[in-house]
PDB file of C-alpha atoms in Angstrom:
ATOM      1  CA  MET A 180      -4.514  13.763  -9.047  1.00  0.00           C
ATOM      2  CA  ASN A 181      -5.984  12.357 -12.193  1.00  0.00           C
ATOM      3  CA  TRP A 182      -8.509   9.640 -11.727  1.00  0.00           C
ATOM      4  CA  ILE A 183      -6.996   7.486 -14.320  1.00  0.00           C
ATOM      5  CA  VAL A 184      -3.435   8.222 -13.252  1.00  0.00           C
ATOM      6  CA  ALA A 185      -4.704   6.883  -9.588  1.00  0.00           C
ATOM      7  CA  SER A 186      -6.589   4.315 -10.852  1.00  0.00           C
ATOM      8  CA  LEU A 187      -3.243   2.860 -12.930  1.00  0.00           C
ATOM      9  CA  LEU A 188      -0.857   3.552  -9.949  1.00  0.00           C
ATOM     10  CA  SER A 189      -3.879   1.711  -8.564  1.00  0.00           C
ATOM     11  CA  ALA A 190      -3.778  -1.183 -10.737  1.00  0.00           C
ATOM     12  CA  LEU A 191      -0.156  -0.821 -10.653  1.00  0.00           C
ATOM     13  CA  PHE A 192       0.147  -1.548  -6.905  1.00  0.00           C
ATOM     14  CA  LEU A 193      -2.165  -4.544  -6.701  1.00  0.00           C
ATOM     15  CA  GLY A 194      -0.460  -6.436  -9.844  1.00  0.00           C
ATOM     16  CA  GLY A 195       2.547  -6.200  -7.658  1.00  0.00           C
ATOM     17  CA  TYR A 196       0.089  -7.541  -4.549  1.00  0.00           C
ATOM     18  CA  GLU A 197      -0.793 -10.423  -6.366  1.00  0.00           C
ATOM     19  CA  LEU A 198       2.833 -11.202  -7.516  1.00  0.00           C
ATOM     20  CA  CYS A 199       3.844 -11.138  -3.973  1.00  0.00           C
ATOM     21  CA  THR A 200       0.570 -13.258  -3.064  1.00  0.00           C
ATOM     22  CA  LYS A 201       2.262 -15.408  -4.704  1.00  0.00           C
ATOM     23  CA  HIS A 202       5.249 -15.495  -4.497  1.00  0.00           C
ATOM     24  CA  ALA A 203       5.111 -15.550  -0.426  1.00  0.00           C
ATOM     25  CA  VAL A 204       2.508 -19.111  -0.535  1.00  0.00           C
ATOM     26  CA  ARG A 205       3.645 -21.135  -2.968  1.00  0.00           C
ATOM     27  CA  ASP A 206       6.043 -22.491  -1.263  1.00  0.00           C
ATOM     28  CA  ASN A 207       4.938 -21.263   2.966  1.00  0.00           C
ATOM     29  CA  ALA A 208       1.516 -22.663   4.753  1.00  0.00           C
ATOM     30  CA  VAL A 209      -1.210 -19.697   4.173  1.00  0.00           C
ATOM     31  CA  VAL A 210      -1.837 -18.954   7.109  1.00  0.00           C
ATOM     32  CA  PRO A 211       0.889 -17.748   8.561  1.00  0.00           C
ATOM     33  CA  VAL A 212       1.234 -15.496   5.585  1.00  0.00           C
ATOM     34  CA  LEU A 213      -1.678 -14.171   6.388  1.00  0.00           C
ATOM     35  CA  PHE A 214      -1.334 -12.881   9.653  1.00  0.00           C
ATOM     36  CA  LEU A 215       2.216 -11.729   8.706  1.00  0.00           C
ATOM     37  CA  SER A 216       0.756  -9.970   5.948  1.00  0.00           C
ATOM     38  CA  THR A 217      -1.678  -8.771   8.463  1.00  0.00           C
ATOM     39  CA  LEU A 218       0.617  -7.723  10.534  1.00  0.00           C
ATOM     40  CA  THR A 219       2.520  -5.629   8.457  1.00  0.00           C
ATOM     41  CA  GLY A 220      -0.920  -3.155   6.864  1.00  0.00           C
ATOM     42  CA  ALA A 221      -2.272  -2.727  10.179  1.00  0.00           C
ATOM     43  CA  SER A 222       1.327  -2.029  12.105  1.00  0.00           C
ATOM     44  CA  VAL A 223       1.495   0.760   9.350  1.00  0.00           C
ATOM     45  CA  TRP A 224      -2.007   2.824  11.298  1.00  0.00           C
ATOM     46  CA  ILE A 225      -1.154   1.514  14.693  1.00  0.00           C
ATOM     47  CA  ALA A 226       2.194   3.378  13.852  1.00  0.00           C
ATOM     48  CA  LEU A 227       0.085   6.543  12.736  1.00  0.00           C
ATOM     49  CA  LEU A 228      -2.317   6.159  15.909  1.00  0.00           C
ATOM     50  CA  MET A 229       0.732   6.290  18.146  1.00  0.00           C
ATOM     51  CA  VAL A 230       1.112   9.436  16.114  1.00  0.00           C
ATOM     52  CA  GLN A 231      -2.008  10.990  16.609  1.00  0.00           C
ATOM     53  CA  GLY A 232      -1.674   9.928  20.130  1.00  0.00           C
ATOM     54  CA  ALA A 233       1.568  11.807  21.388  1.00  0.00           C
ATOM     55  CA  HIS A 234       1.348  14.688  18.807  1.00  0.00           C
ATOM     56  CA  PRO A 235      -1.947  15.669  17.870  1.00  0.00           C
ATOM     57  CA  GLY A 236      -2.885  17.496  14.801  1.00  0.00           C
ATOM     58  CA  LEU A 237       0.389  17.047  13.353  1.00  0.00           C
ATOM     59  CA  LEU A 238      -1.351  14.048  11.021  1.00  0.00           C
ATOM     60  CA  PRO A 239      -4.033  15.242   8.384  1.00  0.00           C
ATOM     61  CA  ARG A 240      -7.443  14.773   8.259  1.00  0.00           C
ATOM     62  CA  ALA A 241      -7.144  12.158   6.289  1.00  0.00           C
ATOM     63  CA  PHE A 242      -4.717   9.743   8.310  1.00  0.00           C
ATOM     64  CA  VAL A 243      -6.520  11.152  11.545  1.00  0.00           C
ATOM     65  CA  THR A 244      -8.776   8.602  13.521  1.00  0.00           C
ATOM     66  CA  ASP A 245     -11.773   9.190  15.662  1.00  0.00           C
ATOM     67  CA  PRO A 246     -13.255   6.972  18.583  1.00  0.00           C
ATOM     68  CA  LEU A 247     -16.262   4.437  17.469  1.00  0.00           C
ATOM     69  CA  SER A 248     -19.662   4.049  18.910  1.00  0.00           C
ATOM     70  CA  PRO A 249     -20.429   0.742  20.009  1.00  0.00           C
ATOM     71  CA  ILE A 250     -22.193   0.280  17.114  1.00  0.00           C
ATOM     72  CA  GLN A 251     -19.482   1.016  14.554  1.00  0.00           C
ATOM     73  CA  HIS A 252     -17.574  -1.415  16.927  1.00  0.00           C
ATOM     74  CA  LEU A 253     -19.956  -3.973  15.648  1.00  0.00           C
ATOM     75  CA  GLN A 254     -19.423  -2.557  12.095  1.00  0.00           C
ATOM     76  CA  ILE A 255     -16.037  -3.259  11.705  1.00  0.00           C
ATOM     77  CA  VAL A 256     -16.100  -6.862  13.062  1.00  0.00           C
ATOM     78  CA  LEU A 257     -18.158  -7.618  10.676  1.00  0.00           C
ATOM     79  CA  LYS A 258     -16.321  -5.659   7.893  1.00  0.00           C
ATOM     80  CA  SER A 259     -13.525  -7.435   9.231  1.00  0.00           C
ATOM     81  CA  GLY A 260     -14.668 -11.087   9.684  1.00  0.00           C
ATOM     82  CA  ILE A 261     -15.698 -10.099   5.460  1.00  0.00           C
ATOM     83  CA  VAL A 262     -11.958  -9.315   4.319  1.00  0.00           C
ATOM     84  CA  ALA A 263     -10.528 -12.369   6.068  1.00  0.00           C
ATOM     85  CA  ALA A 264     -12.633 -14.873   4.572  1.00  0.00           C
ATOM     86  CA  SER A 265     -11.916 -12.724   1.190  1.00  0.00           C
ATOM     87  CA  TRP A 266      -8.724 -13.506   2.361  1.00  0.00           C
ATOM     88  CA  VAL A 267      -8.473 -16.479   3.292  1.00  0.00           C
ATOM     89  CA  PHE A 268     -10.084 -18.262  -0.279  1.00  0.00           C
ATOM     90  CA  THR A 269      -8.211 -15.877  -2.020  1.00  0.00           C
ATOM     91  CA  TYR A 270      -4.700 -17.310  -0.976  1.00  0.00           C
ATOM     92  CA  PHE A 271      -5.500 -20.250  -0.980  1.00  0.00           C
ATOM     93  CA  ALA A 272      -6.156 -20.203  -4.505  1.00  0.00           C
ATOM     94  CA  PHE A 273      -3.341 -18.420  -5.374  1.00  0.00           C
ATOM     95  CA  LYS A 274      -1.512 -21.137  -3.651  1.00  0.00           C
ATOM     96  CA  HIS A 275      -2.323 -23.390  -6.812  1.00  0.00           C
ATOM     97  CA  LEU A 276      -3.084 -21.748  -9.306  1.00  0.00           C
ATOM     98  CA  PRO A 277      -1.396 -20.253 -11.764  1.00  0.00           C
ATOM     99  CA  LEU A 278      -0.793 -16.699 -11.263  1.00  0.00           C
ATOM    100  CA  SER A 279      -1.334 -15.478 -15.161  1.00  0.00           C
ATOM    101  CA  LEU A 280      -5.387 -17.212 -14.228  1.00  0.00           C
ATOM    102  CA  GLY A 281      -5.621 -16.291 -11.087  1.00  0.00           C
ATOM    103  CA  SER A 282      -4.707 -12.412 -11.714  1.00  0.00           C
ATOM    104  CA  PRO A 283      -7.666 -12.010 -14.137  1.00  0.00           C
ATOM    105  CA  ILE A 284     -10.380 -13.329 -12.632  1.00  0.00           C
ATOM    106  CA  ARG A 285      -9.181 -11.062  -8.822  1.00  0.00           C
ATOM    107  CA  ALA A 286      -9.429  -8.100 -11.412  1.00  0.00           C
ATOM    108  CA  THR A 287     -13.432  -9.245 -12.358  1.00  0.00           C
ATOM    109  CA  SER A 288     -13.484  -7.639  -8.654  1.00  0.00           C
ATOM    110  CA  PRO A 289     -14.676  -4.406  -9.390  1.00  0.00           C
ATOM    111  CA  LEU A 290     -17.945  -5.932 -12.024  1.00  0.00           C
ATOM    112  CA  TRP A 291     -19.221  -7.605  -9.139  1.00  0.00           C
ATOM    113  CA  THR A 292     -18.822  -4.632  -7.050  1.00  0.00           C
ATOM    114  CA  LEU A 293     -20.566  -3.105  -9.941  1.00  0.00           C
ATOM    115  CA  VAL A 294     -23.524  -5.618 -10.151  1.00  0.00           C
ATOM    116  CA  GLY A 295     -24.076  -4.989  -6.577  1.00  0.00           C
ATOM    117  CA  ALA A 296     -24.500  -1.353  -6.759  1.00  0.00           C
ATOM    118  CA  VAL A 297     -26.682  -1.733  -9.278  1.00  0.00           C
ATOM    119  CA  LEU A 298     -28.839  -3.955  -7.747  1.00  0.00           C
ATOM    120  CA  ILE A 299     -28.624  -2.989  -3.995  1.00  0.00           C
ATOM    121  CA  LEU A 300     -27.983   0.480  -4.344  1.00  0.00           C
ATOM    122  CA  GLY A 301     -29.882   1.198  -6.661  1.00  0.00           C
ATOM    123  CA  GLU A 302     -26.870   2.921  -8.665  1.00  0.00           C
ATOM    124  CA  ARG A 303     -27.087   3.282 -12.458  1.00  0.00           C
ATOM    125  CA  PRO A 304     -24.336   2.109 -14.728  1.00  0.00           C
ATOM    126  CA  THR A 305     -23.281   4.859 -17.689  1.00  0.00           C
ATOM    127  CA  LEU A 306     -22.810   3.813 -21.580  1.00  0.00           C
ATOM    128  CA  LEU A 307     -19.062   4.055 -20.605  1.00  0.00           C
ATOM    129  CA  GLN A 308     -19.630   1.624 -17.464  1.00  0.00           C
ATOM    130  CA  THR A 309     -21.936  -1.083 -19.262  1.00  0.00           C
ATOM    131  CA  VAL A 310     -19.344  -1.545 -22.465  1.00  0.00           C
ATOM    132  CA  GLY A 311     -16.813  -2.131 -19.816  1.00  0.00           C
ATOM    133  CA  VAL A 312     -18.859  -4.802 -17.893  1.00  0.00           C
ATOM    134  CA  LEU A 313     -19.752  -6.574 -20.992  1.00  0.00           C
ATOM    135  CA  THR A 314     -15.898  -6.652 -21.666  1.00  0.00           C
ATOM    136  CA  THR A 315     -15.364  -7.939 -18.192  1.00  0.00           C
ATOM    137  CA  LEU A 316     -17.086 -10.818 -18.751  1.00  0.00           C
ATOM    138  CA  GLY A 317     -15.753 -11.655 -22.292  1.00  0.00           C
ATOM    139  CA  SER A 318     -12.634 -11.911 -21.115  1.00  0.00           C
ATOM    140  CA  PHE A 319     -13.708 -14.444 -18.034  1.00  0.00           C
ATOM    141  CA  VAL A 320     -15.467 -16.243 -21.183  1.00  0.00           C
ATOM    142  CA  GLY A 321     -11.848 -16.068 -22.890  1.00  0.00           C
ATOM    143  CA  LEU A 322     -10.416 -17.148 -19.796  1.00  0.00           C
ATOM    144  CA  SER A 323     -12.433 -20.223 -18.804  1.00  0.00           C
ATOM    145  CA  LEU A 324     -11.298 -21.184 -22.573  1.00  0.00           C
ATOM    146  CA  ALA A 325      -7.754 -20.327 -22.089  1.00  0.00           C
ATOM    147  CA  GLY A 326      -8.075 -22.584 -18.655  1.00  0.00           C
ATOM    148  CA  ALA A 327      -9.280 -25.185 -20.332  1.00  0.00           C
ATOM    149  CA  ARG A 328      -6.432 -26.070 -22.652  1.00  0.00           C
ATOM    150  CA  GLU A 329      -4.251 -25.577 -19.454  1.00  0.00           C
ATOM    151  CA  GLY A 330      -6.048 -28.281 -17.544  1.00  0.00           C
ATOM    152  CA  VAL A 331      -7.798 -26.184 -15.391  1.00  0.00           C
ATOM    153  CA  HIS A 332     -11.693 -26.383 -16.539  1.00  0.00           C
ATOM    154  CA  PHE A 333     -13.480 -23.241 -14.367  1.00  0.00           C
ATOM    155  CA  HIS A 334     -16.765 -25.031 -13.851  1.00  0.00           C
ATOM    156  CA  ARG A 335     -15.466 -28.088 -11.789  1.00  0.00           C
ATOM    157  CA  ASN A 336     -12.151 -26.977  -9.996  1.00  0.00           C
ATOM    158  CA  GLN A 337     -11.545 -26.205  -5.832  1.00  0.00           C
ATOM    159  CA  TRP A 338      -9.634 -23.535  -6.031  1.00  0.00           C
ATOM    160  CA  VAL A 339     -11.431 -21.199  -9.141  1.00  0.00           C
ATOM    161  CA  ALA A 340     -14.831 -21.976  -6.577  1.00  0.00           C
ATOM    162  CA  PHE A 341     -12.354 -21.089  -4.146  1.00  0.00           C
ATOM    163  CA  LEU A 342     -11.132 -17.409  -5.845  1.00  0.00           C
ATOM    164  CA  VAL A 343     -14.164 -16.918  -7.515  1.00  0.00           C
ATOM    165  CA  ALA A 344     -15.777 -17.151  -3.399  1.00  0.00           C
ATOM    166  CA  GLY A 345     -12.653 -14.954  -2.828  1.00  0.00           C
ATOM    167  CA  THR A 346     -13.358 -12.316  -5.367  1.00  0.00           C
ATOM    168  CA  LEU A 347     -17.165 -12.188  -4.619  1.00  0.00           C
ATOM    169  CA  LEU A 348     -16.276 -11.416  -1.089  1.00  0.00           C
ATOM    170  CA  GLY A 349     -14.324  -8.946  -1.849  1.00  0.00           C
ATOM    171  CA  ALA A 350     -16.880  -7.405  -3.694  1.00  0.00           C
ATOM    172  CA  THR A 351     -18.815  -7.802  -0.773  1.00  0.00           C
ATOM    173  CA  SER A 352     -16.086  -5.339   1.372  1.00  0.00           C
ATOM    174  CA  SER A 353     -16.245  -2.948  -1.311  1.00  0.00           C
ATOM    175  CA  LEU A 354     -19.929  -2.433  -1.060  1.00  0.00           C
ATOM    176  CA  TYR A 355     -19.478  -2.463   2.457  1.00  0.00           C
ATOM    177  CA  ASP A 356     -17.339   0.150   3.055  1.00  0.00           C
ATOM    178  CA  ARG A 357     -19.137   2.593   0.535  1.00  0.00           C
ATOM    179  CA  TYR A 358     -22.081   2.523   3.320  1.00  0.00           C
ATOM    180  CA  LEU A 359     -19.648   2.831   5.644  1.00  0.00           C
ATOM    181  CA  LEU A 360     -18.334   6.486   4.198  1.00  0.00           C
ATOM    182  CA  ASP A 361     -21.132   7.275   2.394  1.00  0.00           C
ATOM    183  CA  ALA A 362     -24.808   5.704   2.924  1.00  0.00           C
ATOM    184  CA  CYS A 363     -24.509   5.543   6.845  1.00  0.00           C
ATOM    185  CA  THR A 364     -26.549   8.387   8.172  1.00  0.00           C
ATOM    186  CA  LEU A 365     -29.836   7.131  10.072  1.00  0.00           C
ATOM    187  CA  ALA A 366     -28.550   4.354  12.785  1.00  0.00           C
ATOM    188  CA  CYS A 367     -24.739   5.724  13.188  1.00  0.00           C
ATOM    189  CA  ARG A 368     -22.138   8.197  11.857  1.00  0.00           C
ATOM    190  CA  GLN A 369     -20.204   7.846   8.692  1.00  0.00           C
ATOM    191  CA  PHE A 370     -16.478   6.621   8.786  1.00  0.00           C
ATOM    192  CA  LYS A 371     -13.711   8.516   7.747  1.00  0.00           C
ATOM    193  CA  PRO A 372     -11.121   6.316   5.239  1.00  0.00           C
ATOM    194  CA  GLY A 373      -8.505   6.659   8.074  1.00  0.00           C
ATOM    195  CA  SER A 374     -10.768   5.304  10.839  1.00  0.00           C
ATOM    196  CA  LEU A 375     -11.550   2.623   8.585  1.00  0.00           C
ATOM    197  CA  SER A 376      -8.904   1.288   7.807  1.00  0.00           C
ATOM    198  CA  THR A 377      -7.309   1.650  11.155  1.00  0.00           C
ATOM    199  CA  TRP A 378      -9.766  -0.261  13.129  1.00  0.00           C
ATOM    200  CA  SER A 379     -10.491  -2.604  10.345  1.00  0.00           C
ATOM    201  CA  SER A 380      -7.264  -3.233  10.878  1.00  0.00           C
ATOM    202  CA  SER A 381      -6.634  -3.580  14.422  1.00  0.00           C
ATOM    203  CA  SER A 382      -9.631  -5.518  14.888  1.00  0.00           C
ATOM    204  CA  PHE A 383      -8.657  -8.602  11.902  1.00  0.00           C
ATOM    205  CA  LEU A 384      -5.911  -8.479  14.020  1.00  0.00           C
ATOM    206  CA  ARG A 385      -6.566  -8.872  16.906  1.00  0.00           C
ATOM    207  CA  ASN A 386      -8.982 -11.616  16.304  1.00  0.00           C
ATOM    208  CA  ARG A 387      -6.704 -13.470  14.343  1.00  0.00           C
ATOM    209  CA  LEU A 388      -4.546 -13.507  17.617  1.00  0.00           C
ATOM    210  CA  VAL A 389      -6.946 -14.216  19.506  1.00  0.00           C
ATOM    211  CA  ARG A 390      -7.555 -17.368  17.448  1.00  0.00           C
ATOM    212  CA  ARG A 391      -3.492 -18.504  17.318  1.00  0.00           C
ATOM    213  CA  TRP A 392      -3.402 -17.848  21.063  1.00  0.00           C
ATOM    214  CA  CYS A 393      -6.904 -20.760  21.796  1.00  0.00           C
ATOM    215  CA  ALA A 394      -5.568 -23.343  19.175  1.00  0.00           C
ATOM    216  CA  GLN A 395      -2.314 -23.157  21.634  1.00  0.00           C
TER     217      GLN A 395
END
């Protein structure tokens, strides 16, 4: 599939995801919504894991889950913590901010991922990517001015700070994914995308279940 088509489809699904998130948290508590959202996502990978166990070799390689070493399990726990923090900040922000401001702020996540890739992974953006970064920064400034007219001041609004924190943590998760999928070659084996998704979803769901059980 052409990467432009894939990017457009990804943007379409992300837009639908954020619209559903806003609708779900608008009149409901954030934590149960987050738990059910995680359960729904994890159930897909758990079902694939069950199919793999019952019929080895049936699934395409991209959906096959590999066993993990102890070090890899610890890495998954760290990733789950980063993702959990990002989702908590983001869901609370979406509950209190208009989607017309919240969604564009979340859309700046690739900018911070690119900045991290340059500073941490040593990547060098192309001229076109640099233009994209400057365009994103200009859009962010424009959003802050538009938000001020609606009474949302970016520099002193708690929920904007929550959304920025969630976005930065999301960018951190993306960089960590890149490390686990591509750069992790010395201390551990590289992850396969399917394995990373399965174990991350399962780990986050398990942590949520343990926390709910301990709170009772």
